[in-house]
Short mmCIF file of C-alpha atoms and ligand atoms in Angstrom, two decimals:
data_model
loop_
_atom_site.label_atom_id
_atom_site.label_comp_id
_atom_site.label_asym_id
_atom_site.label_seq_id
_atom_site.Cartn_x
_atom_site.Cartn_y
_atom_site.Cartn_z
CA MET A 1 -0.01 -0.04 -0.03
CA THR A 2 1.29 3.43 -0.74
CA THR A 3 0.48 6.83 0.69
CA THR A 4 0.51 9.53 -1.88
CA GLU A 5 -0.67 13.08 -2.28
CA MET A 6 -4.35 12.63 -3.29
CA PRO A 7 -5.11 13.22 -6.90
CA ASP A 8 -8.26 15.12 -7.67
CA THR A 9 -10.50 12.05 -7.41
CA LEU A 10 -11.91 13.14 -4.04
CA HIS A 11 -12.71 16.57 -5.39
CA ARG A 12 -14.60 15.07 -8.22
CA ILE A 13 -16.56 12.80 -5.92
CA LEU A 14 -17.56 15.81 -3.79
CA ASP A 15 -18.57 17.75 -6.88
CA TYR A 16 -22.31 17.77 -7.39
CA SER A 17 -22.02 16.46 -11.00
CA SER A 18 -20.83 13.03 -9.55
CA ARG A 19 -23.87 12.57 -7.43
CA PRO A 20 -25.83 10.24 -9.75
CA ASP A 21 -22.96 7.77 -10.02
CA PRO A 22 -19.95 8.21 -7.75
CA TYR A 23 -19.05 4.51 -7.97
CA PRO A 24 -16.39 4.63 -10.82
CA LEU A 25 -14.63 7.36 -8.91
CA TYR A 26 -14.69 5.13 -5.78
CA ALA A 27 -12.91 2.55 -7.86
CA GLU A 28 -10.22 5.08 -8.68
CA LEU A 29 -9.88 6.09 -5.05
CA ARG A 30 -9.44 2.44 -3.99
CA ARG A 31 -6.14 2.30 -5.89
CA THR A 32 -4.65 4.12 -2.91
CA PRO A 33 -6.41 2.55 0.10
CA VAL A 34 -5.13 5.07 2.60
CA ALA A 35 -4.46 8.40 0.78
CA ARG A 36 -2.91 11.50 2.21
CA GLN A 37 -4.32 14.81 0.80
CA GLU A 38 -2.48 18.02 0.39
CA ASP A 39 -4.05 19.51 3.58
CA GLY A 40 -2.71 16.65 5.66
CA SER A 41 -5.95 14.81 6.09
CA TYR A 42 -6.40 11.09 5.04
CA VAL A 43 -9.02 9.34 3.01
CA ILE A 44 -9.71 5.64 3.53
CA SER A 45 -11.63 3.80 0.79
CA THR A 46 -11.04 -0.01 0.87
CA TYR A 47 -13.09 -2.44 3.00
CA ARG A 48 -10.27 -4.02 4.94
CA GLU A 49 -8.67 -0.78 5.92
CA LEU A 50 -12.06 0.77 6.81
CA ALA A 51 -13.15 -2.17 9.01
CA ASP A 52 -9.75 -2.17 10.67
CA ILE A 53 -9.79 1.61 11.54
CA LEU A 54 -13.49 1.58 12.66
CA HIS A 55 -12.42 -0.87 15.35
CA ASN A 56 -9.19 0.97 16.34
CA PRO A 57 -9.52 2.49 19.78
CA HIS A 58 -7.21 5.33 18.74
CA LEU A 59 -9.77 6.55 16.25
CA SER A 60 -11.69 9.54 17.80
CA SER A 61 -15.15 10.83 16.89
CA ASP A 62 -14.57 13.95 18.90
CA VAL A 63 -13.56 16.74 16.49
CA ARG A 64 -11.71 18.57 19.28
CA ASN A 65 -9.01 15.99 18.90
CA LEU A 66 -8.10 17.41 15.47
CA THR A 67 -4.95 19.39 15.19
CA HIS A 68 -6.91 21.95 13.16
CA PRO A 69 -10.36 21.79 14.79
CA MET A 70 -13.22 22.23 12.32
CA PRO A 71 -14.79 25.68 12.23
CA SER A 72 -18.29 24.10 12.50
CA ALA A 73 -17.33 22.80 15.99
CA GLU A 74 -17.15 26.46 17.22
CA GLY A 75 -20.13 27.47 19.22
CA ALA A 76 -21.36 23.84 19.34
CA PRO A 77 -22.86 23.07 22.77
CA THR A 78 -22.77 19.59 24.31
CA PRO A 79 -22.05 17.24 21.42
CA ALA A 80 -24.31 14.15 20.84
CA PHE A 81 -22.75 10.84 21.66
CA ILE A 82 -22.00 10.16 18.02
CA ASN A 83 -19.38 12.81 18.41
CA MET A 84 -17.91 11.48 21.65
CA ASP A 85 -15.39 8.88 22.61
CA PRO A 86 -15.47 6.32 25.46
CA PRO A 87 -16.24 6.31 28.30
CA GLN A 88 -18.74 9.29 27.79
CA HIS A 89 -20.01 7.86 24.50
CA ASP A 90 -20.61 4.38 26.04
CA ARG A 91 -22.53 5.75 28.99
CA LEU A 92 -24.88 7.99 26.95
CA ARG A 93 -25.36 5.25 24.20
CA ARG A 94 -26.29 2.77 26.96
CA MET A 95 -28.70 5.24 28.54
CA ALA A 96 -30.45 6.01 25.21
CA MET A 97 -30.50 2.38 24.03
CA ARG A 98 -32.23 1.27 27.22
CA HIS A 99 -35.40 2.73 25.67
CA PHE A 100 -34.77 1.73 22.09
CA GLY A 101 -34.37 -1.97 22.13
CA PRO A 102 -33.23 -5.15 23.93
CA PRO A 103 -32.49 -6.08 26.54
CA ASN A 104 -34.43 -3.38 28.49
CA THR A 105 -37.06 -2.69 25.73
CA PRO A 106 -37.12 -5.85 23.67
CA GLY A 107 -40.29 -5.49 21.79
CA LEU A 108 -39.89 -1.95 20.49
CA VAL A 109 -39.56 -2.56 16.67
CA THR A 110 -41.93 -5.49 16.53
CA GLY A 111 -44.50 -3.60 18.66
CA LEU A 112 -44.40 -0.74 16.18
CA GLU A 113 -45.02 -3.00 13.11
CA PRO A 114 -48.83 -2.46 12.95
CA ASP A 115 -48.40 1.30 13.12
CA LEU A 116 -45.68 1.29 10.55
CA THR A 117 -47.80 -0.71 8.14
CA ALA A 118 -50.86 1.42 8.82
CA THR A 119 -48.83 4.70 8.21
CA VAL A 120 -47.40 3.39 4.93
CA GLY A 121 -50.85 2.13 3.91
CA GLY A 122 -52.41 5.58 4.61
CA LEU A 123 -49.74 7.37 2.58
CA ILE A 124 -50.28 4.95 -0.36
CA ASP A 125 -54.07 5.46 -0.06
CA ASP A 126 -53.45 9.16 -0.67
CA PHE A 127 -51.91 8.33 -4.04
CA ALA A 128 -55.42 7.79 -5.23
CA GLY A 129 -56.40 10.13 -8.11
CA LYS A 130 -52.75 10.97 -8.93
CA GLU A 131 -51.21 9.69 -12.07
CA GLN A 132 -47.74 10.69 -10.93
CA ILE A 133 -46.34 10.43 -7.50
CA ASP A 134 -43.03 11.56 -5.84
CA ILE A 135 -41.71 8.71 -3.86
CA VAL A 136 -39.81 11.22 -1.63
CA ASP A 137 -42.45 13.84 -0.86
CA ASP A 138 -45.38 11.36 -0.86
CA LEU A 139 -43.89 8.52 1.12
CA ALA A 140 -40.14 8.14 1.86
CA TYR A 141 -39.87 11.46 3.73
CA PRO A 142 -43.17 11.70 5.69
CA PHE A 143 -43.06 8.02 6.85
CA PRO A 144 -39.77 7.89 8.84
CA VAL A 145 -40.38 11.38 10.10
CA SER A 146 -43.74 10.44 11.61
CA VAL A 147 -42.17 7.44 13.21
CA ILE A 148 -39.33 9.23 14.90
CA CYS A 149 -41.65 12.10 16.01
CA HIS A 150 -43.93 9.46 17.53
CA LEU A 151 -41.09 7.62 19.31
CA LEU A 152 -39.55 10.88 20.65
CA GLY A 153 -42.85 12.57 21.56
CA VAL A 154 -42.21 15.48 19.16
CA PRO A 155 -45.49 16.85 17.81
CA ARG A 156 -45.79 15.88 14.16
CA GLU A 157 -47.40 19.28 13.33
CA ASP A 158 -44.23 21.11 14.29
CA GLU A 159 -42.37 19.32 11.42
CA PRO A 160 -42.36 22.35 9.01
CA ARG A 161 -40.46 24.30 11.65
CA PHE A 162 -37.82 21.75 12.54
CA ARG A 163 -37.48 20.62 8.92
CA VAL A 164 -35.81 24.00 8.17
CA TRP A 165 -33.44 23.75 11.13
CA VAL A 166 -32.50 20.15 10.43
CA ASN A 167 -31.69 21.13 6.76
CA ASP A 168 -29.58 24.12 7.76
CA LEU A 169 -27.74 22.09 10.39
CA ILE A 170 -26.96 19.31 7.89
CA ASN A 171 -25.82 21.77 5.23
CA SER A 172 -23.58 23.47 7.68
CA ILE A 173 -21.47 20.31 8.16
CA ASP A 174 -21.68 19.18 4.57
CA TYR A 175 -19.84 20.00 1.39
CA ASP A 176 -21.46 22.38 -1.09
CA ALA A 177 -19.13 24.46 -3.22
CA ARG A 178 -21.98 26.79 -4.04
CA THR A 179 -22.57 28.32 -0.62
CA ASP A 180 -20.17 30.61 1.22
CA PRO A 181 -18.84 28.46 4.10
CA LYS A 182 -19.05 31.32 6.55
CA GLU A 183 -22.72 31.94 5.77
CA LYS A 184 -23.40 28.18 5.98
CA LEU A 185 -21.77 28.03 9.42
CA GLU A 186 -23.79 30.96 10.63
CA ASP A 187 -26.99 29.31 9.41
CA GLY A 188 -25.81 26.12 11.12
CA VAL A 189 -25.13 27.74 14.48
CA ARG A 190 -28.55 29.52 14.36
CA ALA A 191 -30.37 26.31 13.39
CA ARG A 192 -28.65 24.46 16.20
CA LYS A 193 -29.63 27.04 18.72
CA ASP A 194 -33.27 27.16 17.50
CA LEU A 195 -33.60 23.40 17.44
CA ARG A 196 -32.09 23.07 20.89
CA GLU A 197 -34.39 25.61 22.33
CA TYR A 198 -37.40 23.92 20.88
CA LEU A 199 -36.34 20.48 22.20
CA GLY A 200 -35.46 22.06 25.53
CA GLY A 201 -39.04 23.29 25.83
CA LEU A 202 -40.30 19.72 25.21
CA VAL A 203 -37.95 18.23 27.79
CA GLU A 204 -39.02 20.81 30.38
CA GLN A 205 -42.64 19.74 29.85
CA ARG A 206 -41.78 16.06 30.47
CA HIS A 207 -40.28 16.68 33.96
CA GLY A 208 -43.05 15.72 36.37
CA ARG A 209 -45.47 15.04 33.55
CA PRO A 210 -44.10 12.06 31.84
CA GLY A 211 -45.80 10.20 28.97
CA GLU A 212 -44.72 7.07 27.23
CA ASP A 213 -42.39 8.74 24.73
CA LEU A 214 -38.59 8.65 24.64
CA LEU A 215 -38.15 12.17 25.81
CA SER A 216 -40.28 11.37 28.94
CA LEU A 217 -38.37 8.15 29.59
CA LEU A 218 -34.99 9.90 29.34
CA ALA A 219 -36.08 12.88 31.45
CA ASN A 220 -37.31 10.66 34.28
CA ASP A 221 -35.06 7.59 34.12
CA ASP A 222 -33.08 6.37 37.09
CA GLY A 223 -31.37 3.41 35.45
CA PRO A 224 -27.95 1.96 36.36
CA ASP A 225 -26.16 4.91 34.83
CA GLY A 226 -28.18 7.56 36.60
CA ARG A 227 -30.06 10.34 34.80
CA MET A 228 -29.12 12.35 31.80
CA THR A 229 -28.79 16.05 32.27
CA ASP A 230 -31.26 18.18 30.20
CA GLU A 231 -28.35 19.22 28.00
CA GLU A 232 -27.58 15.58 27.30
CA ILE A 233 -31.24 14.66 26.57
CA ILE A 234 -31.43 17.58 24.16
CA SER A 235 -28.29 16.49 22.28
CA THR A 236 -29.59 12.89 22.17
CA ALA A 237 -32.99 13.98 20.95
CA ASN A 238 -31.26 16.19 18.34
CA LEU A 239 -29.23 13.25 17.09
CA LEU A 240 -32.21 10.86 16.90
CA LEU A 241 -34.37 13.44 15.10
CA ILE A 242 -31.69 14.05 12.53
CA ALA A 243 -30.91 10.34 12.11
CA GLY A 244 -34.57 9.66 11.75
CA HIS A 245 -34.98 12.20 9.06
CA GLU A 246 -32.19 11.99 6.64
CA THR A 247 -31.14 8.44 6.35
CA THR A 248 -34.20 6.17 6.08
CA VAL A 249 -35.65 8.61 3.57
CA ASN A 250 -32.65 7.82 1.25
CA LEU A 251 -32.85 4.10 1.92
CA ILE A 252 -36.48 3.93 0.78
CA THR A 253 -35.92 6.18 -2.21
CA ASN A 254 -32.66 4.47 -3.36
CA GLY A 255 -34.57 1.20 -2.88
CA MET A 256 -37.40 2.10 -5.13
CA LEU A 257 -34.97 3.62 -7.73
CA THR A 258 -32.96 0.37 -7.76
CA LEU A 259 -36.04 -1.79 -8.09
CA LEU A 260 -37.36 0.26 -11.04
CA ARG A 261 -33.89 -0.16 -12.60
CA HIS A 262 -34.15 -3.91 -12.09
CA PRO A 263 -37.67 -4.86 -13.19
CA ARG A 264 -37.09 -8.59 -12.90
CA ILE A 265 -36.20 -8.21 -9.27
CA LEU A 266 -39.20 -6.01 -8.70
CA GLU A 267 -41.45 -8.65 -10.25
CA ARG A 268 -39.78 -11.31 -8.13
CA LEU A 269 -40.44 -9.24 -5.02
CA ARG A 270 -44.09 -9.17 -5.93
CA ARG A 271 -44.16 -12.97 -6.07
CA GLU A 272 -41.84 -13.46 -3.08
CA PRO A 273 -42.62 -10.82 -0.40
CA ASP A 274 -40.03 -12.35 1.94
CA LEU A 275 -37.33 -11.41 -0.43
CA VAL A 276 -37.59 -7.96 0.94
CA VAL A 277 -35.35 -8.81 3.97
CA PRO A 278 -32.16 -9.72 2.01
CA LEU A 279 -33.04 -7.15 -0.60
CA VAL A 280 -32.90 -4.26 1.96
CA GLU A 281 -29.61 -5.67 3.24
CA GLU A 282 -28.23 -5.64 -0.27
CA LEU A 283 -29.47 -2.00 -0.78
CA LEU A 284 -27.48 -1.03 2.23
CA ARG A 285 -24.42 -2.26 0.51
CA TYR A 286 -25.19 -1.37 -3.06
CA GLU A 287 -26.91 2.11 -2.64
CA PRO A 288 -26.35 3.07 0.98
CA PRO A 289 -27.78 6.28 2.43
CA VAL A 290 -24.60 7.22 4.23
CA HIS A 291 -21.65 7.35 1.78
CA ILE A 292 -18.99 9.10 3.91
CA ILE A 293 -18.07 9.65 7.53
CA PRO A 294 -16.27 12.95 6.91
CA TRP A 295 -14.77 13.72 10.17
CA ARG A 296 -12.79 11.37 12.46
CA ALA A 297 -9.60 12.26 14.27
CA ALA A 298 -6.45 10.31 15.16
CA TYR A 299 -6.11 10.36 18.99
CA SER A 300 -2.52 9.18 18.66
CA ASP A 301 -0.50 7.85 15.64
CA ILE A 302 -2.61 5.13 13.99
CA THR A 303 -1.17 2.43 11.74
CA VAL A 304 -3.49 1.24 8.88
CA GLY A 305 -1.86 -1.30 6.66
CA ASP A 306 1.69 0.09 6.36
CA THR A 307 0.63 3.74 6.62
CA VAL A 308 1.13 5.70 9.83
CA ILE A 309 -1.54 8.42 10.28
CA PRO A 310 -0.17 11.08 12.57
CA LYS A 311 -1.88 12.07 15.85
CA GLY A 312 -4.48 14.93 15.28
CA SER A 313 -4.94 14.23 11.58
CA GLN A 314 -8.52 14.40 10.02
CA ILE A 315 -9.62 11.00 8.61
CA MET A 316 -12.44 10.66 6.04
CA LEU A 317 -14.03 7.21 5.81
CA MET A 318 -15.52 6.28 2.44
CA LEU A 319 -18.06 3.71 3.68
CA ALA A 320 -19.92 3.31 0.31
CA SER A 321 -16.65 2.66 -1.47
CA GLY A 322 -15.77 0.00 1.00
CA SER A 323 -19.08 -1.75 0.39
CA ARG A 324 -18.27 -1.85 -3.33
CA ASP A 325 -14.67 -3.20 -2.82
CA PRO A 326 -14.08 -6.13 -5.12
CA ASP A 327 -11.51 -7.55 -2.72
CA ARG A 328 -14.24 -8.11 -0.27
CA PHE A 329 -17.51 -8.60 -2.35
CA HIS A 330 -17.88 -10.85 -5.37
CA ASP A 331 -19.06 -8.83 -8.45
CA PRO A 332 -19.72 -5.79 -6.18
CA ASP A 333 -21.32 -3.56 -8.76
CA ARG A 334 -24.13 -6.11 -9.25
CA PHE A 335 -27.31 -5.58 -7.24
CA ASP A 336 -27.94 -9.19 -6.01
CA PRO A 337 -30.48 -9.77 -3.24
CA ASP A 338 -29.46 -13.40 -3.07
CA ARG A 339 -25.97 -12.40 -2.01
CA THR A 340 -24.72 -14.26 1.04
CA ASP A 341 -21.77 -13.03 3.09
CA ASN A 342 -23.06 -9.40 2.98
CA GLN A 343 -21.31 -7.70 5.82
CA HIS A 344 -21.71 -4.24 4.37
CA LEU A 345 -20.67 -0.88 6.02
CA GLY A 346 -24.11 0.66 5.51
CA PHE A 347 -24.56 1.21 9.29
CA GLY A 348 -20.87 1.78 10.01
CA SER A 349 -18.95 -0.61 12.25
CA GLY A 350 -17.36 -0.74 15.69
CA ILE A 351 -18.57 1.17 18.81
CA HIS A 352 -20.60 3.72 16.82
CA LEU A 353 -22.52 1.13 14.78
CA CYS A 354 -25.91 2.52 13.98
CA PHE A 355 -28.24 2.15 16.87
CA GLY A 356 -31.38 2.63 14.71
CA GLY A 357 -30.51 -0.22 12.36
CA PRO A 358 -33.24 -2.52 13.31
CA LEU A 359 -35.90 0.23 13.06
CA ALA A 360 -34.58 1.51 9.73
CA ARG A 361 -34.46 -1.93 8.22
CA ARG A 362 -38.05 -2.60 9.19
CA GLU A 363 -39.26 0.77 7.92
CA ALA A 364 -37.55 0.18 4.56
CA GLN A 365 -38.86 -3.44 4.33
CA ILE A 366 -42.49 -2.40 4.94
CA ALA A 367 -42.32 0.72 2.67
CA LEU A 368 -40.80 -1.15 -0.28
CA GLY A 369 -42.92 -4.26 0.20
CA GLU A 370 -46.12 -2.21 0.28
CA LEU A 371 -45.12 -0.01 -2.75
CA VAL A 372 -44.38 -2.99 -4.81
CA ARG A 373 -47.56 -4.67 -3.80
CA ARG A 374 -49.81 -1.74 -4.38
CA LEU A 375 -48.33 -0.05 -7.46
CA ASP A 376 -49.46 -2.01 -10.54
CA ALA A 377 -46.93 -0.91 -13.15
CA PRO A 378 -44.76 1.83 -11.81
CA ALA A 379 -42.42 3.61 -14.23
CA LEU A 380 -39.61 6.03 -13.59
CA LEU A 381 -40.12 9.54 -15.12
CA ALA A 382 -36.55 10.67 -14.80
CA ASP A 383 -33.37 8.54 -14.69
CA PRO A 384 -31.15 9.66 -13.15
CA PRO A 385 -33.48 11.61 -10.80
CA PRO A 386 -32.35 14.90 -9.30
CA TYR A 387 -30.13 14.38 -6.29
CA ARG A 388 -29.73 16.16 -2.93
CA ARG A 389 -26.53 18.28 -2.80
CA SER A 390 -24.97 16.09 -0.13
CA PRO A 391 -22.18 13.58 -1.12
CA VAL A 392 -22.36 12.35 2.53
CA LEU A 393 -26.06 11.53 2.93
CA ARG A 394 -26.62 10.70 -0.74
CA GLY A 395 -30.01 10.23 -2.25
CA PRO A 396 -32.53 11.64 -4.75
CA ILE A 397 -34.35 14.83 -3.67
CA HIS A 398 -37.26 13.70 -5.86
CA LEU A 399 -38.24 10.34 -7.45
CA ARG A 400 -41.11 10.92 -9.85
CA VAL A 401 -42.98 7.80 -10.83
CA GLU A 402 -45.90 7.24 -13.14
CA ARG A 403 -48.16 4.80 -11.27
CA ASN A 404 -49.38 2.86 -14.29
CA GLY A 405 -46.75 3.59 -16.81
CA GLY A 406 -45.26 0.17 -17.37
C1 HEM B 501 -31.14 3.58 6.77
C2 HEM B 501 -31.13 4.36 7.78
C3 HEM B 501 -29.81 4.58 8.58
C4 HEM B 501 -28.57 4.51 8.08
C5 HEM B 501 -27.96 4.13 6.80
C6 HEM B 501 -27.70 4.92 9.26
C7 HEM B 501 -26.35 4.90 9.26
C8 HEM B 501 -25.59 5.11 10.34
C9 HEM B 501 -24.12 5.09 10.40
C10 HEM B 501 -23.24 4.88 9.19
C11 HEM B 501 -23.70 5.44 11.62
C12 HEM B 501 -22.27 5.43 12.08
C13 HEM B 501 -21.73 6.84 12.27
C14 HEM B 501 -20.31 6.87 12.82
O1 HEM B 501 -19.66 5.86 12.93
O2 HEM B 501 -19.96 8.01 13.08
C15 HEM B 501 -24.88 5.60 12.37
C16 HEM B 501 -24.90 5.96 13.73
C17 HEM B 501 -26.03 6.25 14.45
N1 HEM B 501 -27.32 6.08 14.02
FE1 HEM B 501 -27.89 5.55 12.12
N2 HEM B 501 -28.56 5.18 10.31
C18 HEM B 501 -29.87 4.92 9.88
C19 HEM B 501 -30.97 5.17 10.68
C20 HEM B 501 -31.01 5.55 11.93
C21 HEM B 501 -32.19 5.69 12.77
C22 HEM B 501 -33.65 5.51 12.24
C23 HEM B 501 -31.80 6.09 13.99
C24 HEM B 501 -32.62 6.35 15.24
C25 HEM B 501 -33.75 6.72 15.20
C26 HEM B 501 -30.37 6.08 13.94
C27 HEM B 501 -29.51 6.38 15.09
C28 HEM B 501 -28.19 6.47 14.99
C29 HEM B 501 -27.38 6.85 16.25
C30 HEM B 501 -27.98 7.23 17.50
C31 HEM B 501 -26.07 6.70 15.91
C32 HEM B 501 -24.90 6.94 16.73
C33 HEM B 501 -24.36 5.65 17.36
C34 HEM B 501 -23.12 5.89 18.26
O3 HEM B 501 -22.38 6.87 18.09
O4 HEM B 501 -22.83 5.00 19.05
N3 HEM B 501 -29.86 5.77 12.70
N4 HEM B 501 -25.99 5.53 11.56
#
């Protein structure tokens, strides 16, 4: 393995024109598995090296460990646990997970299934009378947002307010050559403050007047790790709200796009509904919602393969490239729901492995299963569809489909 100054492949990947198909550029990137860029940061793009570093205890998720801290970290209040390291990360993750799944809350996802199916069913009922639908606006966005609002106890009718804050916040940490970085950061700081104030108000209400929702449980829990402070609850709620917004949307939309591009697999799914389980797993490998983890820091010098990454360096992890690495996956550019041995990086790996994975999988399985069952002959109206700006959370911004166009 060699470490070289990065060619411009990364810049081309980040450029918006690559959004519809970044995969050939990932293949270029993988020629240098651990690549040093001119600014001293590192880009890792191969499966083996990604899996290795994601399990390395010297890899930090706390941007304050960067030699040149990111400007977006300025003014940031208590970070969420996704941006923390052990032991603080582990404590807060344990406290949040107590209410999100086994062993403390074992039936959470299965208990939600009737509601998930009813919500998707209702959204599809609303397609009636429309010849054309937008998979994003009509289903893939409103569905997971309703679910996360319900779980957290955030009023669904407030969505138009926090949608703006969430968008500004995500833009502020993303790449977009079009916007002035200073303006973007200012928008991000403002959005973060507004969202925190809003969530703070909800947490306040939950003290002493608890309901069944996650905010109430977090505000009143006296589990083995004690109680979260209000600041910690707000940061955690913030994280879950954003995670519940921007990722599952892309999984459902990328899923429908992939099915419409593979009509034989779509037909097979109609005949064999159980195929949806391995199919969603393959989507998480083949068209994952999270392409890049842009900011990790080296706590101390980290050796990956035969490269030593110096302490304080910024490290960028190209997860979607790793999941298409031919040294790990046979015929990786083929969408194959029958693939076995599919340990993709769609939910990350190591101590920060996605905690909403079981919920997100079930949401996508139900949404895609019902769409395929209820749309007679769906046909894509634009291929490629228009994409969101982000190279990090990558997915179409709209996916227009003719309901009976096939
Ligand atoms: C298809 C949908 C989703 C995808 C592809 C996804 C992907 C990811 C990835 C790649 C990470 C690792 C980030 C890192 O290592 O820095 C992550 C972490 C996380 N995800 Fe998800 N996610 C999805 C849905 C969700 C949902 C629905 C929730 C919760 C409602 C959620 C909650 C979280 C949390 C809390 C973390 C941080 C875990 C930690 O730091 O220990 N995710 N997710």
